[in-house]
XYZ file of C-alpha atoms in Angstrom:
600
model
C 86.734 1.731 75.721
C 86.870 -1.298 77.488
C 86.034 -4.771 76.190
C 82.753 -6.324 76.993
C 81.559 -9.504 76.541
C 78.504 -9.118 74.138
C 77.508 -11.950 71.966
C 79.552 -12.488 68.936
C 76.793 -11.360 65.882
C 77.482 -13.230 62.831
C 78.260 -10.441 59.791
C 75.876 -11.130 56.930
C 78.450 -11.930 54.745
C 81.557 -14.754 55.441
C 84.113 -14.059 53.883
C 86.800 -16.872 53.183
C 89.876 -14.487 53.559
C 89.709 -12.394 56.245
C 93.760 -12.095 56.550
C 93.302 -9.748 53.462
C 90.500 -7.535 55.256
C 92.880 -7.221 58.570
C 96.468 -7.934 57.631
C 96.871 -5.312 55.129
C 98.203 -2.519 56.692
C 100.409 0.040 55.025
C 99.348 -1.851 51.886
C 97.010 -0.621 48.901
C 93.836 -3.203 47.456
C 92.098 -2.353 45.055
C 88.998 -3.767 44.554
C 87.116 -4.695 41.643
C 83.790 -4.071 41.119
C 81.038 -5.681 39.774
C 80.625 -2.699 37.328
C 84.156 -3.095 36.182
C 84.058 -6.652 35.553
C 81.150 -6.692 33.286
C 82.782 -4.283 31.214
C 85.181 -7.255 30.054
C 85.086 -10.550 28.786
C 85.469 -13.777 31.008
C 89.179 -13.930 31.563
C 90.601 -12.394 34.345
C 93.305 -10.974 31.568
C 90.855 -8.689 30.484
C 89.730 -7.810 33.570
C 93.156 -6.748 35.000
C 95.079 -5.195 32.000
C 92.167 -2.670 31.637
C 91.972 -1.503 35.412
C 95.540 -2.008 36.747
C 98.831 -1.128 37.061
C 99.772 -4.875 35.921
C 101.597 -5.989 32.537
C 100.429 -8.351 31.029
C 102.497 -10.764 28.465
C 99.604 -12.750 26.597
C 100.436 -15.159 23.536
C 97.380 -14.176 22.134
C 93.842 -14.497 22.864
C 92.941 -17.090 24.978
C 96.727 -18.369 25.385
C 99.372 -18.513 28.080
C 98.923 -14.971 29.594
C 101.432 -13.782 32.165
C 101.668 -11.044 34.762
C 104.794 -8.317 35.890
C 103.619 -6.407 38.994
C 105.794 -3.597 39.943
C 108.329 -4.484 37.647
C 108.558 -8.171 38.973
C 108.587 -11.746 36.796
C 105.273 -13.737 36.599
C 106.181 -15.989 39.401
C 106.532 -13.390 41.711
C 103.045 -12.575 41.567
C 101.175 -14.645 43.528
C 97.125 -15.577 42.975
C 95.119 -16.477 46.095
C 92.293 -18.575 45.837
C 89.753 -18.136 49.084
C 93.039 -17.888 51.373
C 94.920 -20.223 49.537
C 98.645 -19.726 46.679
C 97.227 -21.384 44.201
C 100.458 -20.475 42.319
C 101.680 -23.621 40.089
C 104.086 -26.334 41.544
C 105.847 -26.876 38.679
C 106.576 -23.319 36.998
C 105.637 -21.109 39.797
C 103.166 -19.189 37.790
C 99.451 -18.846 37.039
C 97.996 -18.223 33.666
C 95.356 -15.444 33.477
C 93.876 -16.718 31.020
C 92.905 -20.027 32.875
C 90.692 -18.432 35.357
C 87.413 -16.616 35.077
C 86.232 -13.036 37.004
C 82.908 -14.080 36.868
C 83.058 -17.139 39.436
C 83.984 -14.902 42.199
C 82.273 -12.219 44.082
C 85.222 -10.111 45.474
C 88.248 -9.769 43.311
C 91.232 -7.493 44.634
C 94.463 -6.663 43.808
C 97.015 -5.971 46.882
C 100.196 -4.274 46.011
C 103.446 -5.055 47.472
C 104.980 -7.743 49.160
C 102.700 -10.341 50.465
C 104.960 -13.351 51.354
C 104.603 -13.707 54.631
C 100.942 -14.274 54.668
C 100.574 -15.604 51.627
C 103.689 -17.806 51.110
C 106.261 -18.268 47.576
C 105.659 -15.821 45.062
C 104.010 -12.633 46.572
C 106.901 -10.402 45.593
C 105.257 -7.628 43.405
C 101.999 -7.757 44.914
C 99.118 -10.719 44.778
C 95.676 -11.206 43.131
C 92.735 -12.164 45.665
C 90.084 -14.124 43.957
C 87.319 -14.822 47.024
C 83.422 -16.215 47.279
C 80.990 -15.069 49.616
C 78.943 -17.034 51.597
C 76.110 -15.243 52.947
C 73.137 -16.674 55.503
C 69.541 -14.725 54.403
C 66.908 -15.798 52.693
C 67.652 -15.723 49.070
C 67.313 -17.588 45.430
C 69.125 -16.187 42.206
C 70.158 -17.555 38.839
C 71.701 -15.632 36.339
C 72.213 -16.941 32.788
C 74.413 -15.220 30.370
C 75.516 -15.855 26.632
C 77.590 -13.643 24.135
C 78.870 -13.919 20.816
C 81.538 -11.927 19.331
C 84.376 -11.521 16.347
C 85.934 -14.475 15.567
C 83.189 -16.840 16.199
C 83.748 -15.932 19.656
C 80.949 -18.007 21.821
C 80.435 -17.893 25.835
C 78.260 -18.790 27.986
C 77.705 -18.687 31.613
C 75.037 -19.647 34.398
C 75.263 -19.727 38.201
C 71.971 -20.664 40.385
C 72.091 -19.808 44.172
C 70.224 -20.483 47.459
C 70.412 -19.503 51.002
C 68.802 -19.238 54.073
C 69.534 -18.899 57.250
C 71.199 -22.244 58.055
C 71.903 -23.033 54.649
C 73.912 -21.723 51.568
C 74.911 -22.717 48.056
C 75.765 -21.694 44.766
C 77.153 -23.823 41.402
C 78.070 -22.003 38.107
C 79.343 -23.015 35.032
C 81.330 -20.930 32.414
C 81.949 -21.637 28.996
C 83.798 -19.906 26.230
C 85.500 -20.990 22.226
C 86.952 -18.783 19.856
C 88.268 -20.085 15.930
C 90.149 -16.745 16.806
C 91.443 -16.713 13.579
C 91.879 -12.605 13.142
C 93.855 -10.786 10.798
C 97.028 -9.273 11.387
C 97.010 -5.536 10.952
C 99.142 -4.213 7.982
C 100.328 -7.430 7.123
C 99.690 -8.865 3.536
C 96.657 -11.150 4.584
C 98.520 -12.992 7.247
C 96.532 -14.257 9.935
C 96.244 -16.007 13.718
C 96.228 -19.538 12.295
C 96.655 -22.219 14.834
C 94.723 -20.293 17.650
C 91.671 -21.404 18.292
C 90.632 -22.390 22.186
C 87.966 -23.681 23.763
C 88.256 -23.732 27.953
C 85.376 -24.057 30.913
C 84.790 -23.384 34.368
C 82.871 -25.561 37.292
C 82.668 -23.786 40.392
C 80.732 -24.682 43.663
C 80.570 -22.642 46.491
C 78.615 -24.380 49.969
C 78.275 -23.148 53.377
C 76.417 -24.601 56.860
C 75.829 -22.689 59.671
C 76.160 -25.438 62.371
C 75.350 -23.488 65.385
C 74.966 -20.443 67.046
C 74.433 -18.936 70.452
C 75.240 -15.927 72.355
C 78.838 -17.126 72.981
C 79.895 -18.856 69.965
C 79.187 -19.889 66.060
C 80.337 -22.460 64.202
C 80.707 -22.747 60.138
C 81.149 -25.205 57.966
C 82.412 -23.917 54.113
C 83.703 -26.292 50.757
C 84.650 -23.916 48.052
C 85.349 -26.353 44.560
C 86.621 -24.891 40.896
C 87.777 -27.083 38.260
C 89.186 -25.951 34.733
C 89.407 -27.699 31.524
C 90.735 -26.480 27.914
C 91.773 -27.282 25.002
C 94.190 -24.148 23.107
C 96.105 -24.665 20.136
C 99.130 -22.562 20.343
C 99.599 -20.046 17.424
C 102.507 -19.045 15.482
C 104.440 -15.664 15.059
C 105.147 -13.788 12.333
C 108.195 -14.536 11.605
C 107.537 -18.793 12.546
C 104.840 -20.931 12.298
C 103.016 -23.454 15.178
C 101.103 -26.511 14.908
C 101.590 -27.254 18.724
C 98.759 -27.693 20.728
C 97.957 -27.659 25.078
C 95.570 -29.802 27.449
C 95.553 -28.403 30.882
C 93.343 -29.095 33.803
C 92.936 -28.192 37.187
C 90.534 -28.645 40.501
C 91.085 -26.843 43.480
C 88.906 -28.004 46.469
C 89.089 -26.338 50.019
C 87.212 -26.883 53.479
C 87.222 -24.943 55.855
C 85.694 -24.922 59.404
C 85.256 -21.489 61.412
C 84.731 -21.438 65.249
C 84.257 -17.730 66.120
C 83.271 -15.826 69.394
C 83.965 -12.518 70.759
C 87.427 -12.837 72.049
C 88.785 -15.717 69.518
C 88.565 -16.855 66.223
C 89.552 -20.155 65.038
C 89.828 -21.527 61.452
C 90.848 -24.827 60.052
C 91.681 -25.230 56.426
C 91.972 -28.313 54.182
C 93.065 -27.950 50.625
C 93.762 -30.361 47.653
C 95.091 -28.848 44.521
C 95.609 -30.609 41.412
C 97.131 -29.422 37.998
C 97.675 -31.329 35.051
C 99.298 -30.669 31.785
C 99.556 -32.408 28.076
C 101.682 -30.475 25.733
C 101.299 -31.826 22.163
C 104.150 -30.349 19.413
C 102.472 -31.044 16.732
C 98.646 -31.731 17.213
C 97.564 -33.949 14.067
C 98.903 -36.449 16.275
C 98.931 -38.341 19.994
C 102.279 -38.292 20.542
C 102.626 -35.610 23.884
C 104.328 -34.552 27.210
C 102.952 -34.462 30.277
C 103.360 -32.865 33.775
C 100.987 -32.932 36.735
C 101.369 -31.685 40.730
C 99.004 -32.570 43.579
C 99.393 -30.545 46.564
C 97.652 -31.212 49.921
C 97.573 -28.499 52.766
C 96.657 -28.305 56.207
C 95.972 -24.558 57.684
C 94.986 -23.544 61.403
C 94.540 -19.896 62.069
C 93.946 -18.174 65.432
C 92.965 -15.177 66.103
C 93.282 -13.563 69.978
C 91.265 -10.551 70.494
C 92.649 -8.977 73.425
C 90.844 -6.138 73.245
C 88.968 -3.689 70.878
C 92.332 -2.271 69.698
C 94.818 -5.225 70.095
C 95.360 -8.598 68.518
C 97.224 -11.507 67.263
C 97.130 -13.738 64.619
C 98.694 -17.149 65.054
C 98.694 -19.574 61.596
C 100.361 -23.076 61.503
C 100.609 -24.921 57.717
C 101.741 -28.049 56.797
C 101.770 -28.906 52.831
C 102.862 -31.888 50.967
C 103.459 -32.053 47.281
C 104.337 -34.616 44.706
C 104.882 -34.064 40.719
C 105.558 -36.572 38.054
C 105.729 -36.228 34.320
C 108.066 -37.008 31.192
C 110.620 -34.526 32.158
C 109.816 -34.980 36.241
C 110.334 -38.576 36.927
C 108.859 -38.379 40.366
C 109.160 -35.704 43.148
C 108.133 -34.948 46.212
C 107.878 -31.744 48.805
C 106.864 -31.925 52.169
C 106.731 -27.584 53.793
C 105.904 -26.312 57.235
C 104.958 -22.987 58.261
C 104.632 -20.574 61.386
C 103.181 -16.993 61.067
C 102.505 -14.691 63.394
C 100.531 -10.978 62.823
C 100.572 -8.823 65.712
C 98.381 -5.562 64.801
C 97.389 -2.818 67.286
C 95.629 0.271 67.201
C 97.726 2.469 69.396
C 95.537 5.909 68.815
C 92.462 6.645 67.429
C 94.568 7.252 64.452
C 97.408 5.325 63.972
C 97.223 1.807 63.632
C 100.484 -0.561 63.105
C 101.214 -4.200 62.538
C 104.395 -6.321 62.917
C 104.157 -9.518 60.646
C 106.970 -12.861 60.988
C 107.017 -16.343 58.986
C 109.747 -19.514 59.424
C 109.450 -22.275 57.056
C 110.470 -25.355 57.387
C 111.470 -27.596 54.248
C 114.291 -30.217 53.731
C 114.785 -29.064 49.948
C 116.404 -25.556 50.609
C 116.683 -23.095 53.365
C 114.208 -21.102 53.732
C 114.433 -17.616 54.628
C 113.203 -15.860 57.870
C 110.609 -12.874 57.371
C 109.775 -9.994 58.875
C 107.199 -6.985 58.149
C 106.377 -4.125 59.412
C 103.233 -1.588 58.177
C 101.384 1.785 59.510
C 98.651 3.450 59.206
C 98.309 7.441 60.325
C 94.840 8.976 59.766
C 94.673 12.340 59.777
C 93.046 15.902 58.676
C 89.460 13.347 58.653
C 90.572 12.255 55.352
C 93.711 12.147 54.669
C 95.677 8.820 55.290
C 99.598 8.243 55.398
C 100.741 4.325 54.790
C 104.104 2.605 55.108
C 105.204 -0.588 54.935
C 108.518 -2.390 54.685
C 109.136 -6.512 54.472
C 110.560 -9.217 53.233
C 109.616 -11.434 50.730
C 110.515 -14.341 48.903
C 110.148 -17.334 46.250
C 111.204 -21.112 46.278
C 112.365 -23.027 43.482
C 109.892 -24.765 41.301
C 110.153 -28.596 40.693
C 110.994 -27.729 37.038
C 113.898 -25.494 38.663
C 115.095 -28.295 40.789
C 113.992 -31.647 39.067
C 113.500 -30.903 35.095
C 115.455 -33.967 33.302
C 114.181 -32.688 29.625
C 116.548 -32.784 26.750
C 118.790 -30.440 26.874
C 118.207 -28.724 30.192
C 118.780 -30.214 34.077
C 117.095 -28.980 37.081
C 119.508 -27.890 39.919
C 119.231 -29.155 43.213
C 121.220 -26.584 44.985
C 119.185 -24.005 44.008
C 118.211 -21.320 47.215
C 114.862 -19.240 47.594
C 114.489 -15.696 45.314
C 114.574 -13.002 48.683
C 113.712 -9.269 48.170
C 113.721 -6.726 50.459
C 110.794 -4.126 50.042
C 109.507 -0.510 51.277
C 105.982 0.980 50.556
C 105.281 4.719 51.047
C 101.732 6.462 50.131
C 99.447 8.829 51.033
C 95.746 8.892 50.389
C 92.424 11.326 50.437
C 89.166 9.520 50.603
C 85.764 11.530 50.309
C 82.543 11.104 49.621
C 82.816 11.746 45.917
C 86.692 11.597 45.600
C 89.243 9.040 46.107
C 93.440 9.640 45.684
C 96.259 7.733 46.040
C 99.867 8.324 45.747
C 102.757 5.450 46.148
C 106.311 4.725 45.600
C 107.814 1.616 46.041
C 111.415 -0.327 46.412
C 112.085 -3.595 45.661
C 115.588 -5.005 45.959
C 115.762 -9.192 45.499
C 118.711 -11.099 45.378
C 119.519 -14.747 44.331
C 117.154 -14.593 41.571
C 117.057 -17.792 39.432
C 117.592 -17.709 36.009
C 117.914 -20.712 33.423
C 121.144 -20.661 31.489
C 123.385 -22.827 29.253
C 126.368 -24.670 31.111
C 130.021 -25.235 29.636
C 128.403 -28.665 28.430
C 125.534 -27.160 26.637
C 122.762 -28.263 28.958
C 120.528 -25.505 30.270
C 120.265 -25.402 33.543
C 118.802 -22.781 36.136
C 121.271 -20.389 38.435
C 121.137 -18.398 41.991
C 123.303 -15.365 39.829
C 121.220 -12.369 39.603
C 120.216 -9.252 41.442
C 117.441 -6.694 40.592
C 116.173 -3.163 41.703
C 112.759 -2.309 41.098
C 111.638 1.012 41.794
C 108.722 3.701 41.186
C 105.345 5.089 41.856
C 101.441 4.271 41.378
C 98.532 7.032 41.493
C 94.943 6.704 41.286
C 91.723 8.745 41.035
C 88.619 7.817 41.847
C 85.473 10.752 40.857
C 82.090 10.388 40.920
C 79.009 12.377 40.643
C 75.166 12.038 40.558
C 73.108 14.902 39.103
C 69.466 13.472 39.582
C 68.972 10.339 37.188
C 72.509 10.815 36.254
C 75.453 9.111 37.276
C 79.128 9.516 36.149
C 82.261 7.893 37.734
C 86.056 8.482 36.363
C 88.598 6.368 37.272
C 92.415 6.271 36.047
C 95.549 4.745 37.282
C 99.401 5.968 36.359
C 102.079 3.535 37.369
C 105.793 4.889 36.647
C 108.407 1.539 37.138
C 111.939 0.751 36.673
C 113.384 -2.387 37.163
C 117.311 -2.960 36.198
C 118.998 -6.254 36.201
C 121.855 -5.352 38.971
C 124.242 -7.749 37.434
C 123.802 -6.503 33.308
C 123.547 -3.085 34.671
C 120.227 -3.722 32.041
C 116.804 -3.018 32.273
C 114.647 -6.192 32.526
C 112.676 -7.341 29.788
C 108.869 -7.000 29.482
C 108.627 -4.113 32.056
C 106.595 -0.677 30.557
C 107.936 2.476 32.123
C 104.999 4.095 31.952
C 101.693 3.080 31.967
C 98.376 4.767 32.349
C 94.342 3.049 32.035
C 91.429 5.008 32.209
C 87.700 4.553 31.863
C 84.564 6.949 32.253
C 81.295 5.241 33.223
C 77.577 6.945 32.747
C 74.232 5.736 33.759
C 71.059 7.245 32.817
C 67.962 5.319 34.092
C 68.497 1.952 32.158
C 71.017 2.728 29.972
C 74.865 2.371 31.052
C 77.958 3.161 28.880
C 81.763 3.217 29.010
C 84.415 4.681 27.474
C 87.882 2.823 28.626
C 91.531 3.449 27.284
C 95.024 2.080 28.331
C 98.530 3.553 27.074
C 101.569 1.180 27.106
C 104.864 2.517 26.951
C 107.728 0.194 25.403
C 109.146 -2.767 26.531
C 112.382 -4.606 25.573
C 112.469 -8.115 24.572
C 116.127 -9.132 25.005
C 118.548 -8.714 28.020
C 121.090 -6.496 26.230
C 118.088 -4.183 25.491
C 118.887 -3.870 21.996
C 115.333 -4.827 20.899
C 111.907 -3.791 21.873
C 108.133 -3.828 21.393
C 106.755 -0.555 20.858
C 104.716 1.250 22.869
C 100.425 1.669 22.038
C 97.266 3.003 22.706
C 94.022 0.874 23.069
C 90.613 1.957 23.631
C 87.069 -0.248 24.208
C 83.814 0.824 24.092
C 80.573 -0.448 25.837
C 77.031 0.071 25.841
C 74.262 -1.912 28.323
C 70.344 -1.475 28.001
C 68.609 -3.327 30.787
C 65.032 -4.449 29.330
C 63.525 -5.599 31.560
C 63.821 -4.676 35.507
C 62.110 -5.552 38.941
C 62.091 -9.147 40.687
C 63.485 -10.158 37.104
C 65.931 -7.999 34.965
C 67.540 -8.703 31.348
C 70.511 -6.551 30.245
C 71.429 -6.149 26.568
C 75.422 -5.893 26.358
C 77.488 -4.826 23.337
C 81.091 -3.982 23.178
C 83.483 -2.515 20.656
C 87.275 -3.556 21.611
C 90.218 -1.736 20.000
C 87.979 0.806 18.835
C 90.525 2.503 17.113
C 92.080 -0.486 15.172
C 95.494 -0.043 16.719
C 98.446 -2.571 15.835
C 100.028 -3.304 18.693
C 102.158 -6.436 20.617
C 102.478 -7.338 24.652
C 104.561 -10.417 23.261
C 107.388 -10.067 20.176
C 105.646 -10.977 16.879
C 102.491 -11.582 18.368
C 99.967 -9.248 17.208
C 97.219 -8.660 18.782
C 93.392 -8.418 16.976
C 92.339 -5.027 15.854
C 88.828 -3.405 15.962
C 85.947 -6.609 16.817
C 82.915 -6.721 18.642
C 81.203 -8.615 21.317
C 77.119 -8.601 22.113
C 76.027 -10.740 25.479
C 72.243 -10.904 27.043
C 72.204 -11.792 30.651
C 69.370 -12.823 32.171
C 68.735 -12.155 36.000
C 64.889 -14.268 37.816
């Protein structure tokens, strides 16, 4: 069909990265719903360990909490904020437990290797945490507040309005826990040291500055800042009287100029993070580390036609840390991408992807990608992808001057090499997936001891990740009735080439699973996860066993119409299990957690 020049009409919602809605062929996202987040508490931990494939290593609740997708370490998973790594400057990782699921209105998980969209990091696959900004006629404010074992105490509210020029929405989340459970089969130890208190500001603005049959124009400022205060617990086998002070604001603007044929987006980002570790926290004394980042992003998009186009994406980002083991360092990155993606048949659709950096620090790699799409039998899809990937050395990696440990200068970019094969039936009522996956990354950077004793971090080591991921998707509505049944089985080996070793902290297996049912104004849940073991040392002599855990979760909506009210209550670790993501670091057994939310 040929291309005609109608006027461009603006979609009712805008969404802030629309790289992830076009540039993701061959590749599996998984979105999370609305439905599934309220089934969890605030943290996007709790959101992700429950529904995903992902491992999660969490120090306890409410401290550091780290991911392994696929098999990969935590800085190879990469978190996008509204387009943007948000990944940290200084260890290359984000901690789950530092950012909220309720703040955003799409959250999705895309597996595989991301890095040449999405820059250092997106090895394993990347987390997509994006706000909407829609132009109707609309005012909202929801207020929520729970309380739970523990003396577990959150709270959230977020007020909106929009019309059809205008839109903006401001929320606040709040949550403290003493957190002070007992250990399971212990004689009457307990989480001493734990408790955390941590909130969330988050603004979300859009201006529709004009629009005509030929061309619109949008302005957007997207804003989240994080505060907390954690203490950082002991084990069993050592106590902790250490204590952490992190913050972080993220701030973004971006300007859209869109018409039928082209799409234009600028992109202006400053990203601050800020640390204060205290060892012992009955006192001031305390290290600190802090990174400011500030990025520039253009992205064009030529429509050619209905089935061809191509993406075009220049960035320039300049960094600078300081801190008590980081006297002073600075970064200074450039970036071309380009996406070509075409349509070839009314079935198959493919997409060749390429990225260059530019950086004075290292040499940074040249990428390539390649995915496909082949639709066929009406539902049945067939999905491959193959690229390259990458991650850069941290400013610990290369500056760290701490006792005892040097950073290392000569360090070179993490590069993997990856291939993506699945198939897929999607129906009304029924959704499958089947993947496997290979992952093969060189030049890996790993912190060792030198001949003088000083730790310092090394290009040495290989690894081979390898496996498969299948999901199922059922639902069914029988009048006033409604029952969905969702599970996810992810099979993964990963082997450090150069021990000949598995890596640590990687399950074989593991399996979630949850059954939802809605009758009228009542909603419940029934949601388990199995874990197989993980080892916890390099020569694989030692390991965590595996475990079963199962929630619970009931919701009574009292009042519905213009306003609504929902009554939540939650049993977690119904079955009281004992069980460790993290060596002698138990985790709590059976508690409970009740929230109201309020809806006018």
């Amino acid at each position: 069909m040929a291309q005609t020049d109608s006027p461009e009409i603006l979609p009712e919602v805008i969404l802030s990265d629309v790289k992830l809605r076009d540039h993701s062929v061959g590749i599996t996202v998984q979105k999370i719903t609305d439905s599934i987040r309220s089934q969890s508490r605030t943290s996007l931990t709790d959101v992700l360990r429950s529904n995903t494939g992902i491992y999660f290593r969490e120090n306890g609740p409410g401290g550091v909490s780290s991911a392994s997708f696929r098999g990969t370490n935590a800085a190879q998973t990469a978190v996008v904020w509204n387009g943007i790594n948000i990944n940290s400057q200084l260890n290359g990782q984000t901690d789950f437990n530092t950012i909220s699921s309720q703040n955003y209105d799409q959250l999705d998980v895309r597996s595989g290797g991301g890095s040449i969209i999405y820059g250092s990091g997106a090895i394993g696959g990347s987390i997509h945490l994006n706000n909407e900004i829609t132009f109707k006629e609309k005012q909202e404010t929801i207020v929520a507040a729970g309380y739970g074992s523990f003396d577990t105490q959150t709270a959230f509210v977020k007020t909106l309005f929009s019309s059809q020029k205008w839109y903006i929405d401001a929320a606040v989340d709040f949550q403290q826990s003493e957190n002070d459970f007992d250990y399971l089969e212990t004689d009457g130890l307990k989480n001493e040291n734990g408790a955390y208190e941590n909130s969330n500001i988050n603004l979300n603005a859009g201006y529709l500055i004009s629009k005509n049959t030929s061309r619109t124009h949008i302005f957007k400022l997207h804003h989240n800042s994080y505060l907390s205060d954690r203490n950082f617990s002991g084990t069993l086998t050592a106590p902790s009287n250490d204590a952490y002070k992190d913050q972080n604001a993220r701030t973004l603007a971006v300007w859209e100029n869109l018409s039928t044929r082209n799409e234009g987006r600028l992109r202006l980002a400053h990203i601050f993070e800020q640390f204060r570790y205290y060892p012992n926290n009955t006192n001031n004394q305390s290290s600190l580390g802090k990174a400011i980042r500030y990025l520039a992003n253009y992205e064009n998009v030529f429509k050619f036609d209905r089935t061809k186009q191509l993406t075009v994406i220049g960035e320039a980002t300049t960094i600078s840390a300081s801190g008590d083991a980081i006297t002073s360092a600075n970064r200074t990155i450039g970036s071309l991408v380009a996406l070509w993606k075409h349509q070839a048949t009314s079935s198959i659709t493919y997409e060749l992807q390429a990225r260059q950096e530019f950086v004075k620090d290292y040499e940074s790699p040249f990428l390539l990608g390649i995915g496909v799409d082949y639709a066929f039998a009406k539902a049945y899809k067939f999905t491959l992808n193959a690229s390259q990937n990458y991650r850069i050395p941290t400013f610990n990696d290369l500056y760290w001057l701490g006792a005892g440990a040097r950073g290392n200068q000569d360090l070179k970019p993490e590069t993997s090499n990856q291939v993506d094969l699945g198939i897929g039936v999607e129906k009304k009522n029924f959704t499958m997936q089947l993947r496997g996956f290979y992952i093969n990354a060189s030049d890996l950077i790993k912190w060792q001891p030198q001949a003088t004793g000083i730790w310092s971090p090394m290009n040495i080591a290989s690894s081979e990740n390898y496996g498969a991921e299948y999901s199922i998707i059922a639902q069914r509505e029988l009048g006033d009735h409604y029952m969905q049944f969702n599970t996810n089985y992810t099979y993964t080996i990963a082997n450090d080439v150069t021990l000949n070793k598995r890596l640590i902290y990687v399950p074989e297996h593991k399996v979630v699973t949850s059954i939802a049912h809605n009758y009228k104004r009542l909603s419940s849940y029934i949601q388990g996860r199995f874990v197989d073991s993980v080892f916890t040392t390099t020569d694989n002599t030692d390991q965590v066993a595996q475990y079963v855990v199962a929630n619970a979760g009931l919701t009574y909506k009292l009042l519905k119409g213009k306003s609504t009210m929902l009554l939540s209550v939650r049993v977690n670790n119904m079955f009281n299990s004992n069980y460790q993501t993290v060596a002698f670091r138990p985790n709590p057994g059976r508690n409970f957690f009740i929230q109201t939310t309020y809806t006018f």
